[in-house]
Short mmCIF file of C-alpha atoms in Angstrom, two decimals:
data_model
loop_
_atom_site.label_atom_id
_atom_site.label_comp_id
_atom_site.label_asym_id
_atom_site.label_seq_id
_atom_site.Cartn_x
_atom_site.Cartn_y
_atom_site.Cartn_z
CA MET O 1 -0.03 0.04 0.22
CA SER O 2 1.60 3.43 -0.80
CA ASN O 3 0.24 5.57 2.23
CA SER O 4 1.98 4.75 5.08
CA GLN O 5 0.19 7.21 7.56
CA ASN O 6 -2.79 6.39 9.54
CA PRO O 7 -5.48 8.48 8.95
CA ALA O 8 -4.91 10.50 12.21
CA GLU O 9 -1.30 11.45 10.61
CA LEU O 10 -2.97 12.71 7.82
CA ASP O 11 -5.64 15.17 9.42
CA LYS O 12 -2.76 16.60 11.15
CA ILE O 13 -0.71 16.88 8.24
CA LEU O 14 -4.01 18.39 6.24
CA LEU O 15 -4.90 20.58 9.94
CA ASP O 16 -1.59 22.14 9.32
CA LEU O 17 -0.49 21.96 6.10
CA PRO O 18 3.56 22.60 6.42
CA ALA O 19 5.26 25.19 4.54
CA LEU O 20 7.61 24.10 1.40
CA GLU O 21 10.68 25.85 0.68
CA THR O 22 12.74 25.44 -2.87
CA GLU O 23 15.61 27.93 -3.95
CA ARG O 24 13.81 30.42 -4.92
CA LEU O 25 10.25 30.06 -3.76
CA LEU O 26 8.42 29.77 -0.69
CA LEU O 27 4.90 27.86 -0.47
CA ARG O 28 3.32 28.41 2.12
CA LYS O 29 -0.82 28.82 2.80
CA LEU O 30 -2.87 31.22 1.51
CA HIS O 31 -3.37 34.27 3.84
CA LEU O 32 -6.21 37.24 3.82
CA GLU O 33 -3.16 39.71 3.01
CA ASP O 34 -2.86 37.90 -0.24
CA ALA O 35 -5.92 39.43 -1.81
CA GLU O 36 -3.77 41.93 -3.61
CA ASP O 37 -1.39 39.98 -5.74
CA MET O 38 -4.43 37.05 -5.66
CA PHE O 39 -6.28 39.61 -8.02
CA GLU O 40 -3.56 40.90 -10.01
CA TYR O 41 -3.16 37.66 -11.80
CA ALA O 42 -6.92 36.49 -10.98
CA VAL O 43 -8.05 39.32 -13.41
CA ASP O 44 -6.44 37.69 -16.02
CA PRO O 45 -9.34 36.85 -18.38
CA GLU O 46 -6.67 34.89 -20.76
CA LEU O 47 -4.87 33.30 -17.66
CA ALA O 48 -8.71 32.23 -16.18
CA GLY O 49 -9.57 30.44 -19.78
CA LEU O 50 -6.12 28.64 -19.67
CA GLY O 51 -7.13 26.82 -16.29
CA MET O 52 -10.37 26.56 -16.83
CA TRP O 53 -11.81 28.75 -14.43
CA LEU O 54 -13.31 32.21 -14.32
CA PRO O 55 -11.76 36.02 -13.54
CA PHE O 56 -12.33 37.56 -10.68
CA HIS O 57 -13.73 41.16 -11.23
CA THR O 58 -13.17 43.17 -8.47
CA ILE O 59 -10.51 42.74 -4.83
CA GLU O 60 -13.43 41.54 -3.03
CA ASP O 61 -13.49 38.36 -5.21
CA SER O 62 -10.09 37.60 -3.80
CA ARG O 63 -11.29 38.49 -0.10
CA ALA O 64 -14.34 36.19 -0.88
CA ASP O 65 -12.24 33.26 -2.53
CA LEU O 66 -9.29 33.67 0.13
CA GLU O 67 -12.22 33.23 3.18
CA GLU O 68 -13.21 30.08 1.71
CA THR O 69 -10.19 28.82 1.63
CA LEU O 70 -9.44 29.59 5.39
CA ARG O 71 -12.85 27.75 6.33
CA ASN O 72 -11.55 24.42 4.41
CA TYR O 73 -7.62 25.07 6.02
CA ALA O 74 -9.30 24.98 8.97
CA LYS O 75 -11.74 21.88 8.36
CA GLY O 76 -8.43 19.96 6.85
CA GLU O 77 -9.82 20.09 3.38
CA LEU O 78 -7.53 21.97 1.06
CA VAL O 79 -3.98 21.17 0.29
CA ASP O 80 -2.86 24.64 -1.39
CA TRP O 81 -0.48 26.83 -1.30
CA ALA O 82 0.25 30.48 -1.98
CA ILE O 83 3.58 30.74 -4.45
CA VAL O 84 5.74 33.75 -2.96
CA LEU O 85 8.90 35.07 -4.97
CA LYS O 86 11.72 34.88 -1.98
CA ALA O 87 13.71 37.94 -4.14
CA GLU O 88 10.51 40.25 -4.19
CA ALA O 89 8.41 38.55 -0.67
CA LYS O 90 5.49 38.58 -3.72
CA MET O 91 2.68 35.89 -4.02
CA ILE O 92 2.97 35.38 -7.49
CA GLY O 93 0.35 32.36 -7.62
CA ARG O 94 -1.23 29.27 -6.35
CA ALA O 95 -0.53 25.71 -6.22
CA GLY O 96 -1.73 22.41 -4.80
CA LEU O 97 -3.68 18.95 -4.84
CA GLY O 98 -7.02 19.04 -5.52
CA ARG O 99 -9.32 16.10 -5.12
CA TYR O 100 -7.80 14.38 -2.88
CA SER O 101 -8.83 10.94 -2.33
CA PRO O 102 -7.29 9.63 0.62
CA ARG O 103 -8.96 6.21 0.08
CA ASN O 104 -7.64 6.11 -3.62
CA TYR O 105 -4.55 7.42 -3.17
CA ARG O 106 -4.49 10.03 -5.08
CA ALA O 107 -4.98 14.06 -5.84
CA GLU O 108 -4.74 16.53 -9.19
CA LEU O 109 -2.63 19.13 -9.22
CA GLY O 110 -3.50 22.30 -10.11
CA TYR O 111 -1.87 25.46 -10.26
CA ALA O 112 -1.75 29.36 -11.40
CA LEU O 113 0.48 31.94 -11.88
CA ASN O 114 0.76 35.97 -12.84
CA ARG O 115 1.52 35.73 -16.36
CA ARG O 116 4.34 38.01 -15.25
CA TYR O 117 6.55 35.02 -13.73
CA TRP O 118 5.78 32.87 -16.91
CA GLY O 119 9.18 31.18 -18.86
CA LYS O 120 11.21 31.27 -15.92
CA GLY O 121 10.79 27.63 -14.54
CA TYR O 122 8.97 28.53 -11.68
CA MET O 123 5.55 26.29 -12.03
CA THR O 124 7.64 23.51 -12.27
CA GLU O 125 9.64 24.35 -9.19
CA ALA O 126 6.86 25.00 -7.54
CA ALA O 127 5.31 21.55 -8.56
CA GLN O 128 8.11 19.20 -7.64
CA VAL O 129 7.77 19.80 -4.39
CA ILE O 130 4.24 19.46 -3.92
CA MET O 131 4.77 16.82 -5.50
CA ALA O 132 6.95 15.12 -3.33
CA PHE O 133 5.18 16.33 -0.65
CA GLY O 134 2.00 14.28 -2.09
CA PHE O 135 3.90 10.90 -2.80
CA GLY O 136 5.96 11.80 0.49
CA ALA O 137 4.17 12.67 3.14
CA LEU O 138 0.36 11.94 1.71
CA GLY O 139 1.24 8.82 0.63
CA LEU O 140 -0.35 9.03 -2.87
CA HIS O 141 -0.04 6.61 -5.30
CA ARG O 142 -1.34 8.71 -8.50
CA ILE O 143 -1.22 12.41 -9.15
CA GLU O 144 -3.06 13.28 -12.13
CA ALA O 145 -3.61 17.02 -13.96
CA ASN O 146 -6.53 17.98 -16.27
CA VAL O 147 -5.13 20.50 -18.91
CA LEU O 148 -6.58 22.13 -22.23
CA SER O 149 -5.62 20.79 -25.23
CA GLU O 150 -3.91 24.04 -26.68
CA ASN O 151 -2.73 24.98 -23.41
CA SER O 152 1.20 23.97 -24.54
CA ALA O 153 3.26 25.53 -22.15
CA SER O 154 1.46 23.57 -19.36
CA ILE O 155 1.68 20.44 -21.00
CA HIS O 156 5.45 21.12 -21.40
CA ILE O 157 5.54 21.58 -17.05
CA LEU O 158 3.91 18.57 -16.77
CA GLU O 159 5.78 16.30 -19.25
CA LYS O 160 8.85 17.87 -17.65
CA LEU O 161 7.37 16.97 -14.20
CA GLY O 162 7.68 12.97 -15.90
CA MET O 163 3.70 13.26 -16.21
CA GLN O 164 2.13 11.13 -18.96
CA TYR O 165 -0.04 11.90 -21.26
CA GLU O 166 -3.31 9.45 -20.71
CA GLY O 167 -6.27 10.56 -23.26
CA VAL O 168 -8.54 13.55 -23.83
CA LYS O 169 -11.38 14.21 -22.00
CA ARG O 170 -13.78 15.35 -25.04
CA GLU O 171 -15.50 18.42 -24.23
CA ALA O 172 -15.36 17.94 -20.89
CA THR O 173 -15.70 22.04 -19.71
CA PHE O 174 -17.72 24.62 -21.12
CA VAL O 175 -16.02 27.79 -18.76
CA ARG O 176 -15.45 29.60 -22.05
CA ASN O 177 -18.53 29.77 -23.54
CA ARG O 178 -18.11 26.58 -25.38
CA PHE O 179 -17.10 23.15 -25.00
CA ASP O 180 -13.20 22.06 -25.01
CA ASP O 181 -11.71 19.20 -25.03
CA VAL O 182 -9.22 18.63 -21.43
CA LYS O 183 -6.27 16.79 -22.23
CA LEU O 184 -5.47 14.17 -19.08
CA TYR O 185 -1.69 13.61 -17.54
CA ALA O 186 -0.94 11.37 -14.61
CA ILE O 187 2.29 10.10 -12.80
CA LEU O 188 2.35 7.22 -10.45
CA SER O 189 4.73 6.73 -7.05
CA ARG O 190 6.70 4.21 -8.61
CA GLU O 191 7.42 6.28 -11.81
CA TRP O 192 8.99 9.04 -9.43
CA ALA O 193 10.50 7.41 -7.27
CA GLY O 194 12.05 5.76 -9.96
CA ASN O 195 12.74 8.91 -12.13
CA PRO O 196 12.43 12.08 -10.35
CA PRO O 197 12.72 15.02 -12.58
CA LYS O 198 15.76 17.28 -11.83
#
């Protein structure tokens, strides 16, 4: 069995989600003070469209999202981090493991990054430490990701992480007022352990 943690140990981890760190990034729990930095990227319709979510319209959307996030943290129901660029002490995005299913040892990698910071490897760096946490602390067997067929930048990240393309979910989302195909990628714990990305 992949998961060496018992339910009580998992509950403890989820109720006090630890910060994660890389050379350039700090991944920490989201705070209400992140509202302005979040709004800076969440208002971007292109980013939202590619991420299959609706763009924010006002700073109040950010605050409402963060208030819900804090409620979910308190219930141990969220595995999500703010991505903070250490050099600027700025929250530049968000990433985590959604649709977490302890019973099935599975979760879905999801992320959003301020477009000003694209092309610098930050998202790959953040995702690597999150996946290591998922396969390690959470004992996951499988981490998957859903991506729009046209989102070549995100597909490149998933492939760098060692994820394999498993197929297409035809016309699976209607977020952009049209039916879009969604590609499914995934990696298993033995594949991560045998050949972790550098």
